[in-house]
XYZ file of C-alpha atoms in Angstrom:
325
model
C 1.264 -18.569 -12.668
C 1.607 -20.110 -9.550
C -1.453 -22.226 -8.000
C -3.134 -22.904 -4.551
C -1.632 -25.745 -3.022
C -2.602 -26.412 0.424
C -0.067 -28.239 2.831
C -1.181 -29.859 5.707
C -1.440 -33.258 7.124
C -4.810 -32.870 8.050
C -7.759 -34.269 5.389
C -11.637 -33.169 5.906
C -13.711 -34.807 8.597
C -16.883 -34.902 9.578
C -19.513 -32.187 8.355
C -16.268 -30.529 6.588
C -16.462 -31.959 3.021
C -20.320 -30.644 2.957
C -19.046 -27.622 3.691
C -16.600 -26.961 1.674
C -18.402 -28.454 -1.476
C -21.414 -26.003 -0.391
C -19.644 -22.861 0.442
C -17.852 -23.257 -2.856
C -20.775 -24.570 -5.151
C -22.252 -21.457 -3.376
C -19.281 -18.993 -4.632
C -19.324 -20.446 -8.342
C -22.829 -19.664 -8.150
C -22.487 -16.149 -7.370
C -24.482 -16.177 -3.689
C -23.435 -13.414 -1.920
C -23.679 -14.251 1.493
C -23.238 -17.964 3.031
C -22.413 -18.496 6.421
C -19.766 -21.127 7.843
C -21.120 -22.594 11.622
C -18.794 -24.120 13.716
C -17.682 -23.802 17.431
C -13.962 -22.615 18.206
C -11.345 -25.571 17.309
C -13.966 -27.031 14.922
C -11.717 -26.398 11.364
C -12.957 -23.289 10.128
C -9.762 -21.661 8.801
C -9.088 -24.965 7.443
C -12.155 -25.397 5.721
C -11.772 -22.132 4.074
C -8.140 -22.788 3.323
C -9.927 -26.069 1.301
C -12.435 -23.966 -0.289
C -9.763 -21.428 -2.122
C -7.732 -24.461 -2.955
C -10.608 -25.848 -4.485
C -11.431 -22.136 -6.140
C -8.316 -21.409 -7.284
C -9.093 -17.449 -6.685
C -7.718 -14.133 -4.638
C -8.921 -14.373 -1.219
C -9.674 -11.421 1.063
C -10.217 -12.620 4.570
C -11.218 -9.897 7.239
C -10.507 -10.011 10.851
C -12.356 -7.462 13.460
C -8.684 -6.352 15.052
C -5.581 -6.878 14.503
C -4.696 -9.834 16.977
C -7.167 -11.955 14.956
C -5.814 -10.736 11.300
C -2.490 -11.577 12.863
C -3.887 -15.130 13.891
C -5.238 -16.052 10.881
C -2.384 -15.027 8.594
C -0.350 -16.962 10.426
C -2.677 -19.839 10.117
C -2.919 -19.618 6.281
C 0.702 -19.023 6.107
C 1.188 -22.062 7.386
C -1.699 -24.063 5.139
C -0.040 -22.310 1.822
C 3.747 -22.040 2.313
C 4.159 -21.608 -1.698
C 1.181 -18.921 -2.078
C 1.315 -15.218 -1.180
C -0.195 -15.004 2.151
C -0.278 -11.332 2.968
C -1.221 -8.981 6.433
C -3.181 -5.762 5.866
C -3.880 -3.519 8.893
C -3.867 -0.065 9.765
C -0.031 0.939 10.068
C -1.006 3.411 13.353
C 1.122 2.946 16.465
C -0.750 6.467 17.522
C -2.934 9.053 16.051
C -4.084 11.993 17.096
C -5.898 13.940 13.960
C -5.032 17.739 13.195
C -7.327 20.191 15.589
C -7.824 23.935 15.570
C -9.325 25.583 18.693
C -10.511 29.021 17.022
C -10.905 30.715 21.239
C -7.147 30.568 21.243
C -6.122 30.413 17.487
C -4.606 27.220 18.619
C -3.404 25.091 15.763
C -2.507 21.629 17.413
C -1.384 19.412 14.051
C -1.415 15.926 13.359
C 0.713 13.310 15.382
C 1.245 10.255 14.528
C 3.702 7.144 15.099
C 3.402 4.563 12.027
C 4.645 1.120 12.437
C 7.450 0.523 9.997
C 6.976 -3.244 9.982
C 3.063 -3.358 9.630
C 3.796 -0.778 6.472
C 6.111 -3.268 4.707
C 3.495 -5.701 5.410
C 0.841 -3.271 3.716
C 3.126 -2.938 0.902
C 3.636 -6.406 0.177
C 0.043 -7.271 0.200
C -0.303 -4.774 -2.834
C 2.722 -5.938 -4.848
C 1.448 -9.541 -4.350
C -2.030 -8.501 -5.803
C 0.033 -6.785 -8.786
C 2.255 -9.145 -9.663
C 0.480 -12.462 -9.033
C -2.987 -14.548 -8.471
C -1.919 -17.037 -5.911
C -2.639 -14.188 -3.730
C -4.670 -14.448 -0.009
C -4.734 -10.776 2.161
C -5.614 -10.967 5.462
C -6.923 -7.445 6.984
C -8.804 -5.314 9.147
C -11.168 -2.708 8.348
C -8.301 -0.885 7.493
C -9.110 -2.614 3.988
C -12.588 -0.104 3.262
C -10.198 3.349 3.664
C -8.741 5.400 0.783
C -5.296 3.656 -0.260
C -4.675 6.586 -3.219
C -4.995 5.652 -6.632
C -4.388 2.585 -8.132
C -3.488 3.884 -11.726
C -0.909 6.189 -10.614
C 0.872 3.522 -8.533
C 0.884 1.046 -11.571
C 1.794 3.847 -13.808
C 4.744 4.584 -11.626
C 6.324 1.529 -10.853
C 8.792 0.034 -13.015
C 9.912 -2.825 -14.514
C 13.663 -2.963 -15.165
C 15.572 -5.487 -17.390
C 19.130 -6.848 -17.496
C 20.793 -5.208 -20.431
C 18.252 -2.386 -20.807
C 19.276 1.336 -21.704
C 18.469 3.797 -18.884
C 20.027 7.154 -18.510
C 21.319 7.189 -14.702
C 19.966 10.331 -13.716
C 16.092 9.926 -15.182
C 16.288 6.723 -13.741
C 16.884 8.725 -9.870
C 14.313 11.097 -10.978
C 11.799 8.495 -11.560
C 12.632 7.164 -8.131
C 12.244 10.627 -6.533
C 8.677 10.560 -7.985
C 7.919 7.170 -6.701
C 8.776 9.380 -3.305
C 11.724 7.221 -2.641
C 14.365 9.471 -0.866
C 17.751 9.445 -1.606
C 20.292 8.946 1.538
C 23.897 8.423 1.936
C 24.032 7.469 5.515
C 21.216 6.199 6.746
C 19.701 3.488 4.638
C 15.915 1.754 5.207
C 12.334 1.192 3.308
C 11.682 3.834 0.712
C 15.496 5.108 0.347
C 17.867 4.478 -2.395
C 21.516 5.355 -3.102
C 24.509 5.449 -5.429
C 27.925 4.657 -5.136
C 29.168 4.901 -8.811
C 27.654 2.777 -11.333
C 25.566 1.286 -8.584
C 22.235 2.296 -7.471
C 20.455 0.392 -4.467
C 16.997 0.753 -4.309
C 15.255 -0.729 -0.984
C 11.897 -1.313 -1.771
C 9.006 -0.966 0.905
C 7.774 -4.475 1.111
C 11.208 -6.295 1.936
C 13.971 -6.886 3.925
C 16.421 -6.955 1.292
C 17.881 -4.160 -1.525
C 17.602 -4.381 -4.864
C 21.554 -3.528 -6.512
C 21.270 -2.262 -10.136
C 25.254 -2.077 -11.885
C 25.689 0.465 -14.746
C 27.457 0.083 -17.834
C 27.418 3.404 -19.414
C 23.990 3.720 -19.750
C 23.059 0.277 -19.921
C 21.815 -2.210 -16.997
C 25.035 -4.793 -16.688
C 23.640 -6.528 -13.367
C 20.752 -6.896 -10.976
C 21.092 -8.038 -7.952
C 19.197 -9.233 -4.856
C 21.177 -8.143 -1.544
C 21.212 -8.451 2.306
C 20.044 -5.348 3.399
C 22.680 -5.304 6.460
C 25.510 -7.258 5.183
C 25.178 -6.753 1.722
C 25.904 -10.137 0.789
C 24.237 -11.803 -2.482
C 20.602 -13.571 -2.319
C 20.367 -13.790 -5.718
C 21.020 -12.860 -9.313
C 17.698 -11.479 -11.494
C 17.200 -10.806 -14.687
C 14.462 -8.547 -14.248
C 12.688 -6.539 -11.044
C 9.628 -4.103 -10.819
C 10.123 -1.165 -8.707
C 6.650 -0.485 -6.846
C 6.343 3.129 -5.653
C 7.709 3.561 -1.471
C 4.281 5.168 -0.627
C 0.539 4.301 -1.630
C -0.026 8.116 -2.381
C 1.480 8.485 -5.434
C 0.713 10.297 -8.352
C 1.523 12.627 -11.811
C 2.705 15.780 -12.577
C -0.140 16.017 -14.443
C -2.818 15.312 -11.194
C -1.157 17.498 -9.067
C -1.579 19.992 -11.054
C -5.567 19.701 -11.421
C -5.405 19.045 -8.053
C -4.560 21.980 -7.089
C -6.700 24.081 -9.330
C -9.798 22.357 -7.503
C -8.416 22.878 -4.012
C -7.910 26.389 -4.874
C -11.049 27.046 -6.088
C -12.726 25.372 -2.656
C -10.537 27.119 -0.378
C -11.477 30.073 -1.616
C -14.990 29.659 -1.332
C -14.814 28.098 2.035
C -12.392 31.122 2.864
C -15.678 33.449 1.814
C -17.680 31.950 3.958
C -15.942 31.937 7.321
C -15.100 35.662 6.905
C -18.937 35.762 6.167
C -20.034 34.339 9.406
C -16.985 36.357 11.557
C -14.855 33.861 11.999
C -11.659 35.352 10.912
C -9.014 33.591 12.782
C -10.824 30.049 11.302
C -10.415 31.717 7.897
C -6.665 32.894 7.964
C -5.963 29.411 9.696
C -7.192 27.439 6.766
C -6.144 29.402 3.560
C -2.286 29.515 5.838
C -2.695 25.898 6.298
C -3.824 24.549 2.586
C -1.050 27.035 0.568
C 1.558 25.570 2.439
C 0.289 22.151 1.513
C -0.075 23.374 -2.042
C 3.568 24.878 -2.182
C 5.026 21.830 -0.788
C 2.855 19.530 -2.807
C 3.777 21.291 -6.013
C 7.791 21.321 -5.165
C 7.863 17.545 -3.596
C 4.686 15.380 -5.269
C 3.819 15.001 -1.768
C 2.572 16.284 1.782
C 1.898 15.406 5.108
C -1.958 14.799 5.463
C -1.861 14.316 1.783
C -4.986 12.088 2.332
C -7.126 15.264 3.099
C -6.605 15.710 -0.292
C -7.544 12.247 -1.959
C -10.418 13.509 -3.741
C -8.854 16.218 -5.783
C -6.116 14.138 -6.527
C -8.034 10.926 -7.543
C -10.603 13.124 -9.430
C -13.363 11.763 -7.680
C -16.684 13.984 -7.453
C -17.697 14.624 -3.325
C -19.414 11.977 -1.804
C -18.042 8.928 -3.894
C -16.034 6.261 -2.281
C -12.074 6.333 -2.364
C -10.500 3.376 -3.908
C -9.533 0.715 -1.381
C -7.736 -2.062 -1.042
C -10.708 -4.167 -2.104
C -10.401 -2.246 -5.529
């Protein structure tokens, strides 16, 4: 398991060893709050960097907007080459949030542009936190929303092992409900492919493609590859598959799911026809079947978030798990 090692030139001056002997005698001793003074250039990021060195723990570090997040990953980054330094902000471009104006039975759905690169960034903060304890996230606010269910994504990723029996087709299955999607032209995070005995999987926290070669039904090869010129990286002997989006889950889930969302809609339906507002009513029970039908067929919807409760079997008013989970 790898360890904290902080790289830098620089040693602790001044009131800085005080510090970081108090902030961290502070942190052993379970104090929840402590606060670190200190004008701008005075060290602070680099005190902190000392204090998880001298921790040894997970570090989540949050940043008021993204600009600053950005900053300070870059800034740890460069204080722990060797350690898993990862950025966690909201992946919006744009949003504009689904809207229904009921005087025109005007349905104006949800647009949004998502930033591809911030998402692989997202997605490599989690696999970090999975797979490792060397681990410091730096994030936004973006950190306290619902990120979908952390048992499901576990349950669904997958370790896979040089010489292991897998059965081609369950193997593209599984990837299908990981909600990778399978392409044979165009070729990016979250898409796989086959050309023979090959499957390519390219995962949503990297640049490069992971290359599994069949033998029959057994794993002969994995592979590391460019993801543009397809040349070698590196030989493995093993790789976990981590689901392409954070809102995964079962068969099973969806299911219950969508017994509960029935059950709502059709008591929310009750009311609006109640209270005359018909168009309202027809709009919503239009609007949630489709979502059910397409949830049921694919494992997956847009605005599938509207839906985290049911899914994560969470009773109304309690938190959705987070990041900080």
């Amino acid at each position: 398991m790898g360890k904290f090692a902080l790289k830098t030139d620089m040693s602790p001056k001044g009131d800085q060893p005080a510090a970081i002997a108090s902030l961290s005698e502070g942190i052993n001793h379970k104090e929840r709050f402590q606060t670190l003074l200190g004008v701008t250039g005075s060290g602070k990021t680099y005190t902190m960097a000392k204090v998880i060195e001298q921790l040894q723990r997970p570090a989540l570090v949050l940043a008021h907007n993204k600009t600053l997040a950005a900053q300070l990953c870059s800034e740890f980054q460069e204080f722990f080459p060797d350690n898993a330094v990862s950025y966690f902000v909201s992946y919006y471009d744009y949003y504009q949030p689904e809207a229904y104006l009921p005087s025109t039975d005007t349905y104006i759905e949800k647009d949004a542009s998502i930033n591809e690169e911030i998402d692989k960034f997202r997605h490599a903060a989690t696999a970090n936190l999975l797979t490792r304890r060397d681990v410091i996230i730096v994030a936004s606010v973006s950190c306290i929303y619902g990120l979908g269910s952390i048992e499901d994504y576990t349950a669904l990723s997958r370790t896979i092992k040089v010489s292991d029996t897998i059965v081609r087709d369950k193997l593209l299955r599984h990837l299908t409900d990981m909600q990778y999607r399978r392409s044979s032209m165009e070729f990016k995070n979250g898409m796989f492919h086959v050309l023979g005995d090959t499957v390519e999987i390219f995962p949503p926290d990297r640049d490069s493609v992971f290359r599994l070669e069949f033998f029959g039904d057994e794993i002969d090869a994995i592979s590391e590859v460019d993801s543009f010129t397809g040349e070698l990286i590196k030989k493995l002997d093993t790789v976990t598959i981590f689901p392409a989006k954070h809102d995964v889950t079962t068969d099973e889930k969806i299911k219950r799911a969508v017994d509960g969302i029935r059950v709502d809609l059709g008591k929310r339906y009750i009311e609006l026809k109640k209270t005359g507002r018909d168009l309202e009513a027809e709009r919503i029970k239009t609007r949630t079947e489709y979502d059910i039908e397409i949830l049921l067929e694919t494992g997956y919807c847009s605005g599938i978030e509207n839906y985290t409760r049911y899914l994560s079997g969470k009773a109304p008013g309690e938190r959705p798990t987070s990041l900080m989970d």
